[in-house]
mmCIF file of C-alpha atoms in Angstrom:
data_model
loop_
_atom_site.group_PDB
_atom_site.id
_atom_site.type_symbol
_atom_site.label_atom_id
_atom_site.label_comp_id
_atom_site.label_asym_id
_atom_site.label_seq_id
_atom_site.Cartn_x
_atom_site.Cartn_y
_atom_site.Cartn_z
ATOM 1 C CA MET A 51 -27.346 16.480 9.583
ATOM 2 C CA ILE A 52 -30.767 17.907 8.869
ATOM 3 C CA GLY A 53 -32.351 16.471 5.767
ATOM 4 C CA TRP A 54 -30.893 13.004 6.041
ATOM 5 C CA PRO A 55 -33.294 10.081 5.781
ATOM 6 C CA GLY A 56 -34.323 8.851 9.207
ATOM 7 C CA TYR A 57 -33.694 12.146 10.891
ATOM 8 C CA ARG A 58 -34.798 12.517 14.525
ATOM 9 C CA ASN A 59 -38.290 13.762 13.830
ATOM 10 C CA ALA A 60 -39.326 11.190 11.239
ATOM 11 C CA ASP A 61 -42.973 10.122 11.239
ATOM 12 C CA GLY A 62 -43.931 7.867 14.137
ATOM 13 C CA ARG A 63 -40.614 8.213 15.990
ATOM 14 C CA SER A 64 -39.384 10.120 18.973
ATOM 15 C CA GLY A 65 -35.686 9.787 18.105
ATOM 16 C CA LEU A 66 -33.154 7.950 16.001
ATOM 17 C CA GLY A 67 -33.468 4.212 15.589
ATOM 18 C CA TYR A 68 -30.633 1.724 15.877
ATOM 19 C CA PHE A 69 -29.554 1.870 12.224
ATOM 20 C CA GLU A 70 -29.792 5.651 11.999
ATOM 21 C CA SER A 71 -27.706 6.062 15.172
ATOM 22 C CA ASN A 72 -24.989 3.805 13.773
ATOM 23 C CA ALA A 73 -25.082 5.612 10.420
ATOM 24 C CA GLU A 74 -24.686 8.990 12.106
ATOM 25 C CA TRP A 75 -21.858 7.665 14.298
ATOM 26 C CA GLY A 76 -20.084 6.192 11.258
ATOM 27 C CA HIS A 77 -20.491 9.437 9.351
ATOM 28 C CA MET A 78 -18.887 11.446 12.155
ATOM 29 C CA GLN A 79 -16.021 8.946 12.494
ATOM 30 C CA GLY A 80 -15.367 9.281 8.775
ATOM 31 C CA ARG A 81 -15.429 13.086 8.984
ATOM 32 C CA ILE A 82 -12.962 13.144 11.874
ATOM 33 C CA LEU A 83 -10.635 10.643 10.172
ATOM 34 C CA ARG A 84 -10.712 12.661 6.946
ATOM 35 C CA MET A 85 -9.924 15.840 8.895
ATOM 36 C CA LEU A 86 -7.018 14.052 10.634
ATOM 37 C CA ILE A 87 -5.576 12.882 7.311
ATOM 38 C CA THR A 88 -5.858 16.308 5.672
ATOM 39 C CA GLY A 89 -4.391 18.077 8.719
ATOM 40 C CA LYS A 90 -7.441 20.158 9.620
ATOM 41 C CA VAL A 91 -7.859 19.132 13.279
ATOM 42 C CA ILE A 92 -5.792 21.992 14.610
ATOM 43 C CA THR A 93 -6.198 24.470 17.448
ATOM 44 C CA ARG A 94 -4.175 27.035 19.378
ATOM 45 C CA ASN A 95 -5.683 26.203 22.760
ATOM 46 C CA PRO A 96 -2.866 24.744 24.906
ATOM 47 C CA ILE A 97 -5.264 22.529 26.867
ATOM 48 C CA PHE A 98 -6.574 20.939 23.670
ATOM 49 C CA LEU A 99 -3.025 20.602 22.329
ATOM 50 C CA PHE A 100 -1.945 18.831 25.515
ATOM 51 C CA GLY A 101 -4.963 16.498 25.356
ATOM 52 C CA MET A 102 -4.264 15.740 21.698
ATOM 53 C CA PHE A 103 -0.614 15.066 22.571
ATOM 54 C CA VAL A 104 -1.536 12.603 25.335
ATOM 55 C CA ILE A 105 -4.046 10.782 23.121
ATOM 56 C CA GLY A 106 -1.600 10.761 20.195
ATOM 57 C CA MET A 107 1.165 9.298 22.364
ATOM 58 C CA ILE A 108 -1.135 6.617 23.798
ATOM 59 C CA TYR A 109 -2.295 5.616 20.315
ATOM 60 C CA SER A 110 1.328 5.643 19.077
ATOM 61 C CA LEU A 111 2.535 3.246 21.790
ATOM 62 C CA PRO A 112 2.701 0.249 19.397
ATOM 63 C CA VAL A 113 5.255 2.146 17.282
ATOM 64 C CA ILE A 114 7.158 3.509 20.281
ATOM 65 C CA LEU A 115 7.427 0.112 21.964
ATOM 66 C CA GLY A 116 7.810 -1.970 18.794
ATOM 67 C CA LEU A 117 10.402 0.128 16.968
ATOM 68 C CA PRO A 118 13.416 -0.957 19.075
ATOM 69 C CA ASP A 119 12.530 -4.606 18.461
ATOM 70 C CA ILE A 120 12.176 -3.996 14.726
ATOM 71 C CA LEU A 121 15.506 -2.142 14.540
ATOM 72 C CA ALA A 122 17.231 -4.900 16.539
ATOM 73 C CA GLY A 123 16.090 -7.475 13.994
ATOM 74 C CA GLY A 124 13.319 -9.075 16.032
ATOM 75 C CA GLY A 125 10.181 -10.187 14.286
ATOM 76 C CA SER A 126 7.501 -9.577 16.880
ATOM 77 C CA GLY A 127 7.480 -5.797 16.393
ATOM 78 C CA TRP A 128 6.117 -6.175 12.872
ATOM 79 C CA TYR A 129 3.204 -8.256 14.123
ATOM 80 C CA VAL A 130 2.231 -5.559 16.604
ATOM 81 C CA LEU A 131 2.261 -2.872 13.909
ATOM 82 C CA ILE A 132 0.184 -4.968 11.534
ATOM 83 C CA LEU A 133 -2.351 -6.277 14.050
ATOM 84 C CA ASN A 134 -2.816 -3.021 15.989
ATOM 85 C CA PRO A 135 -3.446 -0.154 13.535
ATOM 86 C CA THR A 136 -4.222 2.449 16.236
ATOM 87 C CA TRP A 137 -0.693 3.800 15.800
ATOM 88 C CA ILE A 138 -1.768 5.293 12.459
ATOM 89 C CA VAL A 139 -4.366 7.477 14.188
ATOM 90 C CA GLY A 140 -1.827 8.393 16.868
ATOM 91 C CA LEU A 141 0.691 9.566 14.285
ATOM 92 C CA LEU A 142 -2.024 11.536 12.476
ATOM 93 C CA ILE A 143 -2.944 13.292 15.724
ATOM 94 C CA LEU A 144 0.717 14.124 16.373
ATOM 95 C CA LYS A 145 1.020 15.417 12.794
ATOM 96 C CA ASN A 146 -1.919 17.766 13.397
ATOM 97 C CA ILE A 147 -0.253 19.045 16.578
ATOM 98 C CA LEU A 148 2.924 19.841 14.629
ATOM 99 C CA ILE A 149 0.870 21.668 11.995
ATOM 100 C CA ALA A 150 -0.864 23.669 14.731
ATOM 101 C CA LEU A 151 2.421 24.621 16.381
ATOM 102 C CA LYS A 152 4.045 25.571 13.077
ATOM 103 C CA ASN A 153 1.164 27.597 11.642
ATOM 104 C CA ASP A 154 0.712 31.046 13.209
ATOM 105 C CA GLU A 155 -2.477 31.982 11.328
ATOM 106 C CA ILE A 156 -4.811 29.342 12.756
ATOM 107 C CA GLN A 157 -8.208 30.412 14.014
ATOM 108 C CA ASP A 158 -9.557 28.683 17.119
ATOM 109 C CA ASN A 159 -12.835 27.870 15.422
ATOM 110 C CA GLU A 160 -11.405 26.284 12.278
ATOM 111 C CA ILE A 161 -12.829 22.869 13.149
ATOM 112 C CA ALA A 162 -16.305 24.323 13.671
ATOM 113 C CA GLU A 163 -16.099 26.175 10.347
ATOM 114 C CA GLU A 164 -15.114 22.958 8.569
ATOM 115 C CA MET A 165 -18.066 21.117 10.116
ATOM 116 C CA LEU A 166 -20.470 23.901 9.124
ATOM 117 C CA ASP A 167 -19.136 23.916 5.576
ATOM 118 C CA ASP A 168 -19.794 20.197 5.341
ATOM 119 C CA ALA A 169 -23.300 20.555 6.805
ATOM 120 C CA ASN A 170 -24.143 23.142 4.148
ATOM 121 C CA SER A 171 -22.661 21.099 1.310
ATOM 122 C CA SER A 172 -24.235 18.481 -0.925
ATOM 123 C CA ALA A 173 -25.007 16.172 2.026
ATOM 124 C CA TYR A 174 -28.087 18.288 2.692
ATOM 125 C CA ASN A 175 -30.839 17.375 0.277
ATOM 126 C CA PRO A 176 -34.051 19.328 0.940
ATOM 127 C CA ASN A 177 -35.901 17.510 -1.853
ATOM 128 C CA HIS A 178 -35.525 14.075 -0.262
ATOM 129 C CA GLN A 179 -38.827 12.338 0.470
ATOM 130 C CA GLU A 180 -38.946 9.726 3.238
ATOM 131 C CA GLU A 181 -40.694 6.537 2.154
#
């Protein structure tokens, strides 16, 4: 994220401050969520696929455990789905696993290429002057 205001070697600092650290963390969370939604977090490495499967199943537990109650006509399952939105991320992770298993032309470094493309995009502004 070179070129962003408040970068690590700003004047009078030895590292990122509190607000810059949170901004960088939020930026990376947004990038990962966008990649999950668009189906670009894919790999062919079986260890990574297994790890993604475990994490996706853990995050999808509210749906897995609440669906029988919803189908039986109970009302508490809906509350769990509304108040615990982690199941959305879990289903997105599982969707990316299905895309990875279905697509035979995936390169192992597709995630890294996507991150590099974003780093070289309009987010980098070499003309920015720190105040």
